[in-house]
Tab-separated table of C-alpha atoms in Angstrom:
chain	number	residue	atom	x	y	z
A	965	UNK	CA	-0.510	-22.601	4.775
A	966	UNK	CA	0.542	-21.274	7.935
A	967	UNK	CA	2.964	-18.299	8.310
A	968	UNK	CA	5.596	-20.574	9.029
A	969	UNK	CA	5.039	-22.871	6.758
A	970	UNK	CA	5.287	-19.696	3.943
A	971	UNK	CA	7.972	-18.465	5.652
A	972	UNK	CA	10.145	-22.358	5.719
A	973	UNK	CA	8.989	-22.151	2.493
A	974	UNK	CA	12.591	-21.161	-0.389
A	975	UNK	CA	10.140	-19.314	-2.878
A	976	UNK	CA	9.575	-17.181	-0.665
A	977	UNK	CA	12.514	-15.552	0.301
A	978	UNK	CA	13.385	-16.444	-3.847
A	979	UNK	CA	10.486	-13.814	-3.981
A	980	UNK	CA	12.131	-11.166	-1.784
A	981	UNK	CA	14.998	-11.767	-3.867
A	982	UNK	CA	13.711	-11.508	-7.745
A	983	UNK	CA	11.641	-8.476	-6.155
A	984	UNK	CA	14.645	-6.781	-5.003
A	985	UNK	CA	16.588	-7.494	-8.386
A	986	UNK	CA	14.004	-6.244	-10.509
A	987	UNK	CA	13.729	-3.429	-8.685
A	988	UNK	CA	17.031	-2.393	-8.821
A	989	UNK	CA	17.447	-3.801	-12.729
A	990	UNK	CA	14.220	-1.132	-13.282
A	991	UNK	CA	16.807	1.914	-11.971
A	992	UNK	CA	20.772	1.075	-13.063
A	993	UNK	CA	20.558	2.488	-16.562
A	994	UNK	CA	19.323	5.935	-14.555
A	995	UNK	CA	21.354	5.797	-11.668
A	996	UNK	CA	24.209	4.672	-14.185
A	997	UNK	CA	23.559	8.124	-15.920
A	998	UNK	CA	23.991	10.746	-13.025
A	999	UNK	CA	26.024	9.922	-9.232
A	1000	UNK	CA	23.858	12.914	-8.526
A	1001	UNK	CA	20.509	10.973	-8.221
A	1002	UNK	CA	18.331	10.336	-5.538
A	1003	UNK	CA	16.986	7.394	-3.263
A	1004	UNK	CA	12.808	9.313	-4.488
A	1005	UNK	CA	14.692	9.789	-7.673
A	1006	UNK	CA	15.180	6.451	-8.155
A	1007	UNK	CA	12.181	4.663	-6.475
A	1008	UNK	CA	10.146	7.149	-9.301
A	1009	UNK	CA	12.073	5.972	-12.348
A	1010	UNK	CA	12.032	2.331	-11.639
A	1011	UNK	CA	10.457	0.592	-14.697
A	1012	UNK	CA	9.217	-3.090	-13.667
A	1013	UNK	CA	6.939	-2.169	-10.516
A	1014	UNK	CA	4.085	-3.861	-11.927
A	1015	UNK	CA	5.864	-6.994	-12.378
A	1016	UNK	CA	6.841	-6.587	-8.382
A	1017	UNK	CA	2.756	-7.327	-7.379
A	1018	UNK	CA	3.083	-10.182	-9.247
A	1019	UNK	CA	6.095	-12.054	-8.032
A	1020	UNK	CA	4.661	-10.793	-4.247
A	1021	UNK	CA	1.652	-13.044	-5.118
A	1022	UNK	CA	3.850	-16.139	-6.712
A	1023	UNK	CA	4.596	-18.653	-3.818
A	1024	UNK	CA	0.720	-18.781	-1.850
A	1025	UNK	CA	-1.158	-18.819	-5.281
A	1026	UNK	CA	1.302	-21.357	-7.026
A	1027	UNK	CA	0.895	-23.219	-3.257
A	1028	UNK	CA	-3.183	-23.123	-3.173
A	1029	UNK	CA	-3.115	-24.635	-7.006
A	1030	UNK	CA	-0.924	-27.389	-6.026
A	1031	UNK	CA	-3.562	-28.168	-2.829
A	1032	UNK	CA	-6.476	-28.394	-5.322
A	1033	UNK	CA	-4.418	-30.678	-7.586
A	1034	UNK	CA	-3.009	-32.879	-4.704
A	1035	UNK	CA	-6.449	-33.261	-3.036
A	1036	UNK	CA	-4.940	-31.686	0.113
A	1037	UNK	CA	-8.122	-28.684	0.318
A	1038	UNK	CA	-10.559	-31.189	0.832
A	1039	UNK	CA	-8.215	-32.824	3.090
A	1040	UNK	CA	-7.796	-29.332	5.350
A	1041	UNK	CA	-11.183	-28.382	5.134
A	1042	UNK	CA	-13.330	-31.886	6.858
A	1043	UNK	CA	-10.394	-32.043	9.367
A	1044	UNK	CA	-11.062	-28.882	10.866
A	1045	UNK	CA	-13.835	-26.384	10.405
A	1046	UNK	CA	-14.381	-25.027	6.793
A	1047	UNK	CA	-15.509	-21.365	7.119
A	1048	UNK	CA	-11.935	-21.057	9.734
A	1049	UNK	CA	-9.800	-22.817	6.550
A	1050	UNK	CA	-11.018	-20.581	4.376
A	1051	UNK	CA	-10.320	-17.298	5.809
A	1052	UNK	CA	-7.396	-18.697	7.426
A	1053	UNK	CA	-5.238	-19.903	4.211
A	1054	UNK	CA	-6.835	-16.039	2.251
A	1055	UNK	CA	-5.586	-13.559	5.212
A	1056	UNK	CA	-1.987	-15.743	5.273
A	1057	UNK	CA	-1.681	-15.280	1.359
A	1058	UNK	CA	-2.441	-11.687	1.983
A	1059	UNK	CA	0.235	-10.876	5.004
A	1060	UNK	CA	2.615	-13.140	3.809
A	1061	UNK	CA	2.498	-11.406	0.457
A	1062	UNK	CA	2.620	-7.878	2.206
A	1063	UNK	CA	5.773	-9.162	3.997
A	1064	UNK	CA	7.202	-10.331	1.138
A	1065	UNK	CA	6.587	-7.024	-0.851
A	1066	UNK	CA	7.782	-5.499	1.991
A	1067	UNK	CA	11.252	-6.821	2.385
A	1068	UNK	CA	12.308	-6.508	-1.384
A	1069	UNK	CA	11.329	-2.890	-1.294
A	1070	UNK	CA	13.807	-2.377	2.005
A	1071	UNK	CA	15.962	-4.106	0.240
A	1072	UNK	CA	15.938	-2.048	-2.876
A	1073	UNK	CA	15.987	1.150	-0.379
A	1074	UNK	CA	18.857	0.500	1.350
A	1075	UNK	CA	20.840	-1.008	-1.601
A	1076	UNK	CA	20.040	2.361	-2.826
A	1077	UNK	CA	20.500	4.407	0.298
A	1078	UNK	CA	24.517	3.090	0.433
A	1079	UNK	CA	25.143	5.254	-2.399
A	1080	UNK	CA	22.615	8.093	-2.679
A	1081	UNK	CA	20.678	10.518	-0.067
A	1082	UNK	CA	16.883	9.527	0.371
A	1083	UNK	CA	16.251	13.043	-1.919
A	1084	UNK	CA	17.240	15.908	-2.964
A	1085	UNK	CA	15.810	19.452	-4.675
A	1086	UNK	CA	14.712	19.048	-8.085
A	1087	UNK	CA	10.918	18.131	-9.899
A	1088	UNK	CA	11.014	15.193	-8.679
A	1089	UNK	CA	11.178	16.270	-5.680
A	1090	UNK	CA	8.937	19.311	-6.547
A	1091	UNK	CA	6.137	16.685	-7.849
A	1092	UNK	CA	5.883	14.651	-4.474
A	1093	UNK	CA	5.872	17.652	-2.190
A	1094	UNK	CA	2.830	18.985	-4.455
A	1095	UNK	CA	0.850	16.261	-5.444
A	1096	UNK	CA	1.535	13.301	-3.673
A	1097	UNK	CA	-0.416	11.781	-0.976
A	1098	UNK	CA	1.645	12.800	2.676
A	1099	UNK	CA	3.814	15.269	-0.083
A	1100	UNK	CA	4.003	17.483	3.178
A	1101	UNK	CA	6.302	15.648	5.159
A	1102	UNK	CA	8.828	16.246	2.232
A	1103	UNK	CA	8.178	20.084	3.069
A	1104	UNK	CA	8.529	19.236	6.992
A	1105	UNK	CA	12.178	17.818	6.386
A	1106	UNK	CA	10.758	13.818	6.858
A	1107	UNK	CA	11.808	12.582	3.915
A	1108	UNK	CA	12.412	8.720	5.261
A	1109	UNK	CA	8.864	9.221	7.059
A	1110	UNK	CA	7.367	10.229	2.962
A	1111	UNK	CA	9.364	7.075	1.380
A	1112	UNK	CA	7.741	4.428	3.948
A	1113	UNK	CA	4.216	6.104	2.442
A	1114	UNK	CA	5.505	5.094	-0.674
A	1115	UNK	CA	6.544	1.797	-0.334
A	1116	UNK	CA	2.849	1.195	2.416
A	1117	UNK	CA	0.592	1.507	-0.993
A	1118	UNK	CA	3.233	-0.468	-3.002
A	1119	UNK	CA	3.185	-3.580	-0.105
A	1120	UNK	CA	-1.080	-2.586	0.216
A	1121	UNK	CA	-1.026	-3.187	-3.625
A	1122	UNK	CA	0.864	-5.807	-3.498
A	1123	UNK	CA	-1.669	-7.681	-0.889
A	1124	UNK	CA	-4.661	-6.875	-3.110
A	1125	UNK	CA	-2.880	-8.421	-5.698
A	1126	UNK	CA	-2.423	-11.468	-3.836
A	1127	UNK	CA	-5.705	-12.160	-2.932
A	1128	UNK	CA	-6.738	-11.734	-6.384
A	1129	UNK	CA	-4.667	-14.399	-7.437
A	1130	UNK	CA	-5.589	-16.702	-5.032
A	1131	UNK	CA	-9.430	-15.740	-5.424
A	1132	UNK	CA	-9.374	-16.742	-8.612
A	1133	UNK	CA	-7.300	-20.248	-7.438
A	1134	UNK	CA	-10.699	-20.803	-6.044
A	1135	UNK	CA	-12.586	-20.786	-9.554
A	1136	UNK	CA	-10.058	-21.806	-11.445
A	1137	UNK	CA	-6.905	-23.694	-9.734
A	1138	UNK	CA	-4.512	-22.981	-12.855
A	1139	UNK	CA	-0.640	-21.563	-11.103
A	1140	UNK	CA	-0.372	-20.040	-14.839
A	1141	UNK	CA	-4.407	-18.520	-14.581
A	1142	UNK	CA	-3.534	-17.570	-11.331
A	1143	UNK	CA	-0.318	-15.823	-11.778
A	1144	UNK	CA	-1.695	-13.953	-14.640
A	1145	UNK	CA	-4.509	-12.291	-12.551
A	1146	UNK	CA	-2.993	-9.468	-10.841
A	1147	UNK	CA	-1.776	-7.951	-14.285
A	1148	UNK	CA	-4.937	-8.552	-15.419
A	1149	UNK	CA	-7.114	-6.360	-12.519
A	1150	UNK	CA	-4.248	-3.886	-12.644
A	1151	UNK	CA	-5.152	-2.957	-16.069
A	1152	UNK	CA	-8.887	-3.947	-16.425
A	1153	UNK	CA	-9.353	-1.858	-12.596
A	1154	UNK	CA	-7.053	0.857	-14.123
A	1155	UNK	CA	-9.688	1.884	-17.340
A	1156	UNK	CA	-12.836	0.872	-15.253
A	1157	UNK	CA	-12.797	3.091	-12.789
A	1158	UNK	CA	-12.798	6.580	-13.957
A	1159	UNK	CA	-13.375	7.901	-10.523
A	1160	UNK	CA	-9.806	8.569	-8.666
A	1161	UNK	CA	-10.896	8.514	-5.390
A	1162	UNK	CA	-12.320	5.436	-6.265
A	1163	UNK	CA	-9.874	3.315	-8.219
A	1164	UNK	CA	-7.989	1.257	-5.677
A	1165	UNK	CA	-5.205	1.311	-8.517
A	1166	UNK	CA	-5.379	4.239	-8.193
A	1167	UNK	CA	-5.180	5.176	-4.621
A	1168	UNK	CA	-2.233	1.990	-4.364
A	1169	UNK	CA	0.053	4.327	-6.852
A	1170	UNK	CA	2.982	6.440	-6.931
A	1171	UNK	CA	1.400	9.259	-5.732
A	1172	UNK	CA	-2.005	8.098	-4.221
A	1173	UNK	CA	-5.112	10.523	-3.451
A	1174	UNK	CA	-4.288	13.438	-1.636
A	1175	UNK	CA	-7.475	13.993	0.571
A	1176	UNK	CA	-8.352	17.920	1.924
A	1177	UNK	CA	-7.631	16.206	5.365
A	1178	UNK	CA	-4.728	14.967	6.791
A	1179	UNK	CA	-6.969	12.458	8.689
A	1180	UNK	CA	-8.284	11.065	5.833
A	1181	UNK	CA	-5.670	11.201	3.231
A	1182	UNK	CA	-3.991	8.522	6.124
A	1183	UNK	CA	-6.835	6.472	6.611
A	1184	UNK	CA	-7.857	6.107	2.776
A	1185	UNK	CA	-5.228	3.573	1.039
A	1186	UNK	CA	-5.413	1.220	3.804
A	1187	UNK	CA	-8.815	1.623	4.514
A	1188	UNK	CA	-10.019	1.019	1.058
A	1189	UNK	CA	-7.237	-1.859	-0.059
A	1190	UNK	CA	-9.105	-3.676	2.947
A	1191	UNK	CA	-12.695	-2.884	1.745
A	1192	UNK	CA	-11.490	-4.773	-1.458
A	1193	UNK	CA	-10.085	-8.048	0.088
A	1194	UNK	CA	-12.598	-7.968	1.794
A	1195	UNK	CA	-15.286	-8.315	-1.435
A	1196	UNK	CA	-12.390	-10.433	-2.433
A	1197	UNK	CA	-11.787	-12.233	1.020
A	1198	UNK	CA	-16.343	-12.928	0.740
A	1199	UNK	CA	-15.773	-14.176	-2.777
A	1200	UNK	CA	-13.010	-16.981	-2.197
A	1201	UNK	CA	-14.910	-17.989	1.073
A	1202	UNK	CA	-17.750	-18.805	-2.186
A	1203	UNK	CA	-16.066	-20.238	-4.551
A	1204	UNK	CA	-13.855	-22.780	-2.127
A	1205	UNK	CA	-16.652	-23.674	-0.254
A	1206	UNK	CA	-18.903	-24.918	-3.826
A	1207	UNK	CA	-16.112	-26.644	-4.195
A	1208	UNK	CA	-15.791	-28.760	-1.211
A	1209	UNK	CA	-18.746	-28.559	-0.614
A	1210	UNK	CA	-19.751	-30.147	-4.215
A	1211	UNK	CA	-17.096	-32.709	-3.721
A	1212	UNK	CA	-18.550	-33.892	-0.901
């Protein structure tokens, strides 16, 4: 599945709207209780963001499982470079999942911004400004830019979880296993790695990791996410190569 095929699939757009709908549902009660809220406050109050990482991975993991069952993977791998096929499949799935999550959050924020300001004084604003990665942007009045950094970390987490899901399909090509794997990965890693700066879930969480230097904070999340995705890519490459060569 290349990017063109990915975004020609109705399931991709269904996933975008599903992410938006779940995010809105997650803040519905909180938003209805107060008209003096803000986008940042509701972003923090959202209850179902864990489900979003599964939805972002769904179109591509399930599509690859279908290709295993139809034996299209064997055919496609034989008619082109096997290594090129494997890596292009992995990269496209990760990038496309990131785009899906980005669009879902963009629509969510656009809906909230119709009624609420980006930020408002309060405990959540103070918590973000005091301890979140890039929190100084709020103190500088750059609320929109700070909100973009929050979304960036959610997008990177969505890409990482999509990488997990498609890697699992190389070993267990079952769509239910693939769809549950991001949540299993999420809760396993968050408890298995106690060092916050080395735990990808904490690094890509809402508050992120605030390092001593601005440059360190800026590159920490994307570089660390890429390292994890590259490691998963190697596992995916190994799994697919063994299955295809074993079938031959």
